[in-house]
Coordinates of C-alpha atoms and ligand atoms in Angstrom, one line a residue:
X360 CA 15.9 -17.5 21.5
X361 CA 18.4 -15.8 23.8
X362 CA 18.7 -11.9 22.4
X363 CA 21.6 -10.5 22.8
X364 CA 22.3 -6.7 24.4
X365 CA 24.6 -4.3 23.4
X366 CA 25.4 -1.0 24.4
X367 CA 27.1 1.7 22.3
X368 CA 29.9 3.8 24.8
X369 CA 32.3 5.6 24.2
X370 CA 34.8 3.4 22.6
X371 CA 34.3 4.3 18.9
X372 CA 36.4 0.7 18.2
X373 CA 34.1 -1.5 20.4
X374 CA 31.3 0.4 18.6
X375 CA 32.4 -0.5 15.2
X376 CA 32.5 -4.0 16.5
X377 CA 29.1 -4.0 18.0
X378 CA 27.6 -2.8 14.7
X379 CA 29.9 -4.5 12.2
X380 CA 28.3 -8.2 14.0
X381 CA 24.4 -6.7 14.1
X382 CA 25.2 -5.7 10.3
X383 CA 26.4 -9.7 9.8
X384 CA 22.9 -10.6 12.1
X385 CA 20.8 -8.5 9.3
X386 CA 23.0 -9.9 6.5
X387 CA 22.4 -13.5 7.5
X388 CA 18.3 -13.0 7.7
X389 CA 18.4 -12.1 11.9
X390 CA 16.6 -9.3 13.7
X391 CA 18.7 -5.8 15.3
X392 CA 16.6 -3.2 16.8
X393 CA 18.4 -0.6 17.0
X394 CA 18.1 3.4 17.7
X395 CA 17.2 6.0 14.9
X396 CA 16.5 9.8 16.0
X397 CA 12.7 9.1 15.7
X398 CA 12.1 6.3 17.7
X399 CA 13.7 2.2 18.2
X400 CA 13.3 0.2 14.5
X401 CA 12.7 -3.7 14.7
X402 CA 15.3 -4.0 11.4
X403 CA 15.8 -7.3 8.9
X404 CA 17.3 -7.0 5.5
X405 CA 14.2 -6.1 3.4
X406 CA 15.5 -7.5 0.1
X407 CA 15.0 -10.9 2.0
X408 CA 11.2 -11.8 1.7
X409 CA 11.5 -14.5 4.7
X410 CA 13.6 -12.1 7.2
X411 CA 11.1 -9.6 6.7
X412 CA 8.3 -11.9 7.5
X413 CA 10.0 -12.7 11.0
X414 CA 9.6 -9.4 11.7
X415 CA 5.7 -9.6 11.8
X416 CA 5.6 -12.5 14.0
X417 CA 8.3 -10.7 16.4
X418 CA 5.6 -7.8 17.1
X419 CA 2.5 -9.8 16.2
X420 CA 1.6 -7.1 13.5
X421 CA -0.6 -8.0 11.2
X422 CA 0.8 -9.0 7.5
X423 CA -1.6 -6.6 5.7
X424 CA 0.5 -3.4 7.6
X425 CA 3.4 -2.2 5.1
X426 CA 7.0 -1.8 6.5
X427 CA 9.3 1.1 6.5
X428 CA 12.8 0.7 4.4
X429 CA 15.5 2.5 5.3
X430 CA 18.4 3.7 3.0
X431 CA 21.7 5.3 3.9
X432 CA 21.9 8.2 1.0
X433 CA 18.9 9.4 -0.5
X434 CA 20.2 8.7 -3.7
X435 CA 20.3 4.8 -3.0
X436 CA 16.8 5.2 -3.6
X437 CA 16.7 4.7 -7.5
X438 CA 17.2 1.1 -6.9
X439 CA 14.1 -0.1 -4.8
X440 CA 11.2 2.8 -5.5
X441 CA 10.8 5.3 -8.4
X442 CA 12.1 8.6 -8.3
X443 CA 10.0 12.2 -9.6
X444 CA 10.3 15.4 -8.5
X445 CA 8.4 15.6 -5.4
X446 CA 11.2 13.7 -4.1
X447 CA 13.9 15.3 -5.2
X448 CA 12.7 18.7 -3.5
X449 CA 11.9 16.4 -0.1
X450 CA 15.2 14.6 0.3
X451 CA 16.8 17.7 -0.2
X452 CA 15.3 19.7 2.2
X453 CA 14.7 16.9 5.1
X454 CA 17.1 13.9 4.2
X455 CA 18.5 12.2 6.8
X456 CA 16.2 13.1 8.7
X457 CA 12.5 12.2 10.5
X458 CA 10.3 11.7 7.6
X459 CA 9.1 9.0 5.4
X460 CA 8.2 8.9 1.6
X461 CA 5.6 6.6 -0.5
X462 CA 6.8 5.9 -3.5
X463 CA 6.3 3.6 -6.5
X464 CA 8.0 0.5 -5.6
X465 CA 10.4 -1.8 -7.5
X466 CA 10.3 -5.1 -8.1
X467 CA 13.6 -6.0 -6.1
X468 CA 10.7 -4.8 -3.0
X469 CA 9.3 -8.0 -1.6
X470 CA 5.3 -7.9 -1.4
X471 CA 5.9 -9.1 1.9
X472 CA 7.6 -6.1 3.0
X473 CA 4.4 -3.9 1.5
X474 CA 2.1 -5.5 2.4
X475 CA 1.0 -6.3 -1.0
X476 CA 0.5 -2.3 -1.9
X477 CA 2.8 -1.5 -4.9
X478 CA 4.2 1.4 -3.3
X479 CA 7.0 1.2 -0.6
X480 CA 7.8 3.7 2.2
X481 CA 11.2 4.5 2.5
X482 CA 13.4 7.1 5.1
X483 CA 16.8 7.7 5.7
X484 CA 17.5 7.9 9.2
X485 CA 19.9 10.6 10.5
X486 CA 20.8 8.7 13.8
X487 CA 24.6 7.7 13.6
X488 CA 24.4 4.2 14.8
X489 CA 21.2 3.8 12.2
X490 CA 23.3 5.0 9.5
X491 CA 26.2 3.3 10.0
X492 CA 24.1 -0.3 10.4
X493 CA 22.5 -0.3 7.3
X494 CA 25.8 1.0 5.6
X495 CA 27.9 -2.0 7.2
X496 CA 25.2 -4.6 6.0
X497 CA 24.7 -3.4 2.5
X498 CA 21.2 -3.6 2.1
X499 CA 18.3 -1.9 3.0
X500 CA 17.5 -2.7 6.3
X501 CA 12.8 -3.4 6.8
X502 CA 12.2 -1.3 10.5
X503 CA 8.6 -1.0 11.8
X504 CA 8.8 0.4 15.1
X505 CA 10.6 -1.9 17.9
X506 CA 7.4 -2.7 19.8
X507 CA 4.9 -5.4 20.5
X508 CA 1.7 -4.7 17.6
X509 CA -0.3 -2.1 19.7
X510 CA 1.7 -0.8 22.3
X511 CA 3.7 2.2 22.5
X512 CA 6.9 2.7 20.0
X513 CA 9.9 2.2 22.1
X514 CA 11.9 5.2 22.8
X515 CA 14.9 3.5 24.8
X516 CA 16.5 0.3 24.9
X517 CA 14.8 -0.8 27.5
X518 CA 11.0 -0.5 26.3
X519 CA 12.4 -2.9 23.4
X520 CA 13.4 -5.4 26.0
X521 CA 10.0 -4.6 27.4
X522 CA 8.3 -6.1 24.8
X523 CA 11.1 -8.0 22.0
X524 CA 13.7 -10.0 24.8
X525 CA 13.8 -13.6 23.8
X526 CA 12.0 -12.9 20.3
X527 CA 14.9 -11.4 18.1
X528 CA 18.7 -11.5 17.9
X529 CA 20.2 -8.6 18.9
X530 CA 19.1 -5.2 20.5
X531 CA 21.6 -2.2 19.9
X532 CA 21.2 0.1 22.8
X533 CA 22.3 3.3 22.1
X534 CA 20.5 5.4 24.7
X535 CA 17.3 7.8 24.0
X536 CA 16.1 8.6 21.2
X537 CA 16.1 12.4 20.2
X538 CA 12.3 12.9 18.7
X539 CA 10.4 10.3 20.5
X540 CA 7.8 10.0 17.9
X541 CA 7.3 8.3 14.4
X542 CA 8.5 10.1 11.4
X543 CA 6.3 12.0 9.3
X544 CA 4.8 10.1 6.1
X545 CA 4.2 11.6 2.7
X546 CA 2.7 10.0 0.2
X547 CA 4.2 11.3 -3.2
X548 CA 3.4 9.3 -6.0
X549 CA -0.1 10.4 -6.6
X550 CA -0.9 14.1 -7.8
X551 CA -1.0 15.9 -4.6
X552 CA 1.6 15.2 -1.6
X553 CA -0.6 13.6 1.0
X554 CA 0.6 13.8 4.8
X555 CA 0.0 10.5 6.1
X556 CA 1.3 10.5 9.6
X557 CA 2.5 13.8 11.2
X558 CA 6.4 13.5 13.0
X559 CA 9.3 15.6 13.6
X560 CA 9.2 17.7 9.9
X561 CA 6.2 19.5 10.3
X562 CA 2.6 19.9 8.0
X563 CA 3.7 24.1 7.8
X564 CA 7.7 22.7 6.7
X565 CA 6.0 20.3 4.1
X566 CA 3.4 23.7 3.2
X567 CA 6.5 26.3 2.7
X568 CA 8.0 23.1 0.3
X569 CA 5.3 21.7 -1.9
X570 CA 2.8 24.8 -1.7
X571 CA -0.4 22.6 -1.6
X572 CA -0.2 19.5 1.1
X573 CA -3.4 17.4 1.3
X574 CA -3.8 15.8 5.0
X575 CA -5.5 12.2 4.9
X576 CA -8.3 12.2 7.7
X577 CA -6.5 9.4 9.5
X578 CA -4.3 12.1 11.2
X579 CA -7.3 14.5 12.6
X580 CA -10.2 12.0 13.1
X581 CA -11.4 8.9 13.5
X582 CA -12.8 6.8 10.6
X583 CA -16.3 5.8 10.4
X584 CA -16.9 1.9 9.4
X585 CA -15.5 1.3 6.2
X586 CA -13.2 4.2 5.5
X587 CA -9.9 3.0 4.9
X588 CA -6.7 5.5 6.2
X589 CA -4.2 5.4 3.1
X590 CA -1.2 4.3 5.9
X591 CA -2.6 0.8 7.1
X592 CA -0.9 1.0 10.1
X593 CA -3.0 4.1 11.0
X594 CA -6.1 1.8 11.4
X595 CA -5.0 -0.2 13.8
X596 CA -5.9 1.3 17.9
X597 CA -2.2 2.0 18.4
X598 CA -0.2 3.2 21.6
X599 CA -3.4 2.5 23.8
X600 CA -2.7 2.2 27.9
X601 CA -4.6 -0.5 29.9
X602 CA -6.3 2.1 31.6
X603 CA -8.4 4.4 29.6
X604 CA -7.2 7.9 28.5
X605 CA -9.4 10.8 28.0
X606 CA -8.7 14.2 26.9
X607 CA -9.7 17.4 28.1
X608 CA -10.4 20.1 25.2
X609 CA -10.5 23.7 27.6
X610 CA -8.9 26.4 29.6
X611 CA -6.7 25.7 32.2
X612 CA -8.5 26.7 34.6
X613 CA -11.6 24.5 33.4
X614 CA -9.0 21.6 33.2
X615 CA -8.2 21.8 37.3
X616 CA -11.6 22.6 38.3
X617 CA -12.5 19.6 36.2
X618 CA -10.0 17.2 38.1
X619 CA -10.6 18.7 41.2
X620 CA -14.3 17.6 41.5
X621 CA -13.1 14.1 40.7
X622 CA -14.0 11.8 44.2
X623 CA -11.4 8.8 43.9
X624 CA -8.7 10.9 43.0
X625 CA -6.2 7.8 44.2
X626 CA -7.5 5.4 41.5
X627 CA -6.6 8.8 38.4
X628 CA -3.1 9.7 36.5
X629 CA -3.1 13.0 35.4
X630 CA -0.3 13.2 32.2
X631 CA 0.3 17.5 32.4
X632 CA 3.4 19.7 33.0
X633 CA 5.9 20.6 35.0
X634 CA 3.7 23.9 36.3
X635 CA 0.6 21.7 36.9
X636 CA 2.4 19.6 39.8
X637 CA 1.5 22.4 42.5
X638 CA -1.9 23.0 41.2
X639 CA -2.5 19.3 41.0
X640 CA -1.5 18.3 44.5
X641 CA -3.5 20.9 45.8
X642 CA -6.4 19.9 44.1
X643 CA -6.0 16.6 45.8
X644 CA -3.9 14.5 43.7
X645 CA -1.3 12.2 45.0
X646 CA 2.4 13.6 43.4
X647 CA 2.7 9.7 41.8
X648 CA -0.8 10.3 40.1
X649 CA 1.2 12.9 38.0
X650 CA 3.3 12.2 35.0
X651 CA 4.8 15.3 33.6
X652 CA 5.2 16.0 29.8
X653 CA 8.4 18.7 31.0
X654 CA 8.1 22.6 31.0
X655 CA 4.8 23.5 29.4
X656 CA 6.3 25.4 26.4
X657 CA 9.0 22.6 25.7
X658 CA 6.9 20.7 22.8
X659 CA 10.3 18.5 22.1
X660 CA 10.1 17.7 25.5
X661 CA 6.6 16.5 25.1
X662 CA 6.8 14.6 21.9
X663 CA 10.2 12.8 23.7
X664 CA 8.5 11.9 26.4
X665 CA 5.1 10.9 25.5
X666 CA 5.9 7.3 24.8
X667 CA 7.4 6.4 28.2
X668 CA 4.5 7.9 30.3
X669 CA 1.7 5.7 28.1
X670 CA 4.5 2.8 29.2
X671 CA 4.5 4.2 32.2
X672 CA 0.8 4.1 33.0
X673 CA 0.7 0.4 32.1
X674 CA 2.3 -0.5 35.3
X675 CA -0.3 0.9 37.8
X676 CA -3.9 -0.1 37.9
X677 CA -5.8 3.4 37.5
X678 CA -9.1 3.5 36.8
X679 CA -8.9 6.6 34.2
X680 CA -6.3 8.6 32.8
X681 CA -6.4 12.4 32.2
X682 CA -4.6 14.5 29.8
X683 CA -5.4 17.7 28.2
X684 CA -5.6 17.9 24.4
X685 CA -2.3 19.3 22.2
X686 CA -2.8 22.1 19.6
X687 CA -2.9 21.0 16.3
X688 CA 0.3 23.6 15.0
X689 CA 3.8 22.7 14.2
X690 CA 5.0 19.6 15.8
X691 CA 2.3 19.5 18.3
X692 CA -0.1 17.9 15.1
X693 CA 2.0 14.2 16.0
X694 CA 1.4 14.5 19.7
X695 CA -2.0 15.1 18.8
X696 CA -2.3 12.6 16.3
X697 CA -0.5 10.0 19.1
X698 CA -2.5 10.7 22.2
X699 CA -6.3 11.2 20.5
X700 CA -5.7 7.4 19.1
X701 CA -4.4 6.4 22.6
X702 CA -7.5 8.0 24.1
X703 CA -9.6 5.9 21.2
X704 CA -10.7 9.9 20.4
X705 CA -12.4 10.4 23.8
X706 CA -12.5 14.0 24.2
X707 CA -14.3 15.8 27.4
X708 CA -15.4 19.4 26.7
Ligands
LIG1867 O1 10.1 6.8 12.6 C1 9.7 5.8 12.0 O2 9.1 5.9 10.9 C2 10.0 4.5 12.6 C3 11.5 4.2 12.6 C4 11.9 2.9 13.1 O3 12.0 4.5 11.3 N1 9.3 3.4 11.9 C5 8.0 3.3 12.0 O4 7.5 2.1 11.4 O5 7.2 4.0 12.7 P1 6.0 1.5 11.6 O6 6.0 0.3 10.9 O7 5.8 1.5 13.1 O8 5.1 2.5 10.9 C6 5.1 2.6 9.5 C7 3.8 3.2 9.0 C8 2.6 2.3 9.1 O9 1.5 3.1 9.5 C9 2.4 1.7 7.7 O10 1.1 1.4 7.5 C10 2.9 2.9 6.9 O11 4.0 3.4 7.6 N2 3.3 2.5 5.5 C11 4.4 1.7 5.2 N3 4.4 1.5 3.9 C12 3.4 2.1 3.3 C13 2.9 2.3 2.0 N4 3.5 1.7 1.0 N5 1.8 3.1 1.8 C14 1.2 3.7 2.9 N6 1.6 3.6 4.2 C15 2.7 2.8 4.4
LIG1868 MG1 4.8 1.3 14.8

């Protein structure tokens, strides 16, 4: 299948144009990826039970692994999933925006698209072009991230192409993304809200909102045999590099006397910040061992830029990878969550 490119400019005509035929694409049953403030969505019309499947062969993801819908207003949501109060209070605080609910699905909601569950994860992106797409095509449009089952989840046009060119119809590049990481999942139709998958509105923001905020284990630590995370998609060994990752848990001075007393410091990557690149060439490591997160104190920076250094790694052959490991607080719990399952939760101390 030839996929076709297109890039959103300046031209707020051609733009229309672009998005007005990817909105026919989804209409007709086809594939778009296309950019949402979060990170690149794989989208098909998710009232269509055989365009979502496409989707699942597209990234090789399992069937069993529930897909995202995504709604223009959080009103539209009535129609597909049902409504309480929780919800009410968290699309009015953080709609559009970077987080996901679990709700009680409808029966308009394909099984396909849930992967069987009876609930169904909806968001409402804030990204322009995202919102414009699914209002042009008049459904609600299925995204899982735009990626190949596993790998990283694509943060510009061109880690789609990476891993979707020749498998879907159209890719809509409209530049970075602002976040660079999944948004945050709450589950909200059982007692408690349950935080799923940490993103870009925070575990204090959902705290200050709901009072009491349960936090499924899946986010923190890894599951022993047979424990089941309550977002399927958490299971699977996600975002992985070729190379292994490990994580250092320790002061920063620890951190550089550990990577100085590595011997075959040509075969490492160390992922650290801006700051570190001194320290680290003088401890012996070659400037393109050293991918750089940004300025230490810029988490954004961080979270953005996360995605594209795991890519990044992919195309060398080191032996290991180094990192240090992110605090738990604020938005630094998803950068957590992301790079202890990259590093299959090997932590040196
Ligand atoms: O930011 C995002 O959420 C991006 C953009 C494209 O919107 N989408 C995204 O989708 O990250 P995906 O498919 O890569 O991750 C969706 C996660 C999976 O872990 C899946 O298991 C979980 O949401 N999920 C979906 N429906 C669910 C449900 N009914 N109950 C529990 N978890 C669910
Ligand atoms: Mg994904």
């Amino acid at each position: 299948m030839k996929t076709e490119i297109a890039r959103i400019g300046n031209n707020a005509l051609e733009n229309e144009k672009i998005l007005a035929h990817a909105a026919e694409i989804i209409k007709s049953g086809g594939l778009v990826a296309f950019p949402t403030e979060t990170v690149y969505g794989l989208g098909a019309n998710a009232v269509d039970s055989y365009a979502a499947e496409k989707i699942y062969s597209a990234k090789g993801r399992p069937s069993n692994n529930p897909l995202i819908i995504h709604i223009a207003s959080a009103l539209d949501v009535d129609k597909y999933a049902c409504v309480n109060d929780k919800y009410a209070l968290l699309a009015e605080a953080f709609m559009p925006g970077p987080v996901t609910a679990i709700l009680k699905k409808r029966d308009n909601i394909p099984m396909s698209v849930t992967g069987g569950l009876d609930s169904v994860a909806v968001r409402v992106p804030s990204h322009p072009i995202a919102h414009r797409l699914i209002e042009l095509s008049g459904v609600p449009i299925a995204a899982p991230s735009a990626n190949t089952s596993g790998r990283p989840s694509p943060t510009c046009a061109t880690h789609v192409i990476e891993d979707l060119d020749g498998k879907i119809d159209m890719i809509i590049d409209g530049g970075q993304v602002e976040i660079g990481l999944e948004s945050t999942i709450v589950k909200l139709d059982g007692e408690y809200p349950t935080l799923l998958r940490p993103g870009g509105v925070t575990l204090e923001q959902l705290g200050a909102l709901f009072g009491e905020v349960k936090v499924d284990k899946a986010v923190t630590q890894k599951l022993s045999e047979g424990e089941r995370p309550l977002a399927p998609g958490m299971m699977y060994r996600h975002y992985a590099p070729k190379s292994p990752l490990e994580l250092f848990d320790g002061s920063d001075e620890d951190f550089f006397e550990f990577i100085t007393s590595i011997k075959d410091k040509e075969k490492i990557a160390v992922i650290a910040y801006d700051e570190d690149i001194q320290t680290l060439i003088k401890a012996g490591v070659g400037r393109d061992n050293i991918l750089s997160l940004g300025n230490s104190e810029d988490i954004k920076s961080h979270a953005a830029r996360l995605f594209s250094l795991l890519r990044e790694c992919d195309k060398h052959d080191f032996e290991k990878i180094y990192s240090r490991l992110p605090s738990r607080e604020g938005i630094s719990l998803a950068l957590y969550n992301r790079i202890i399952k990259a590093a299959g939760y090997r932590v040196i101390s």
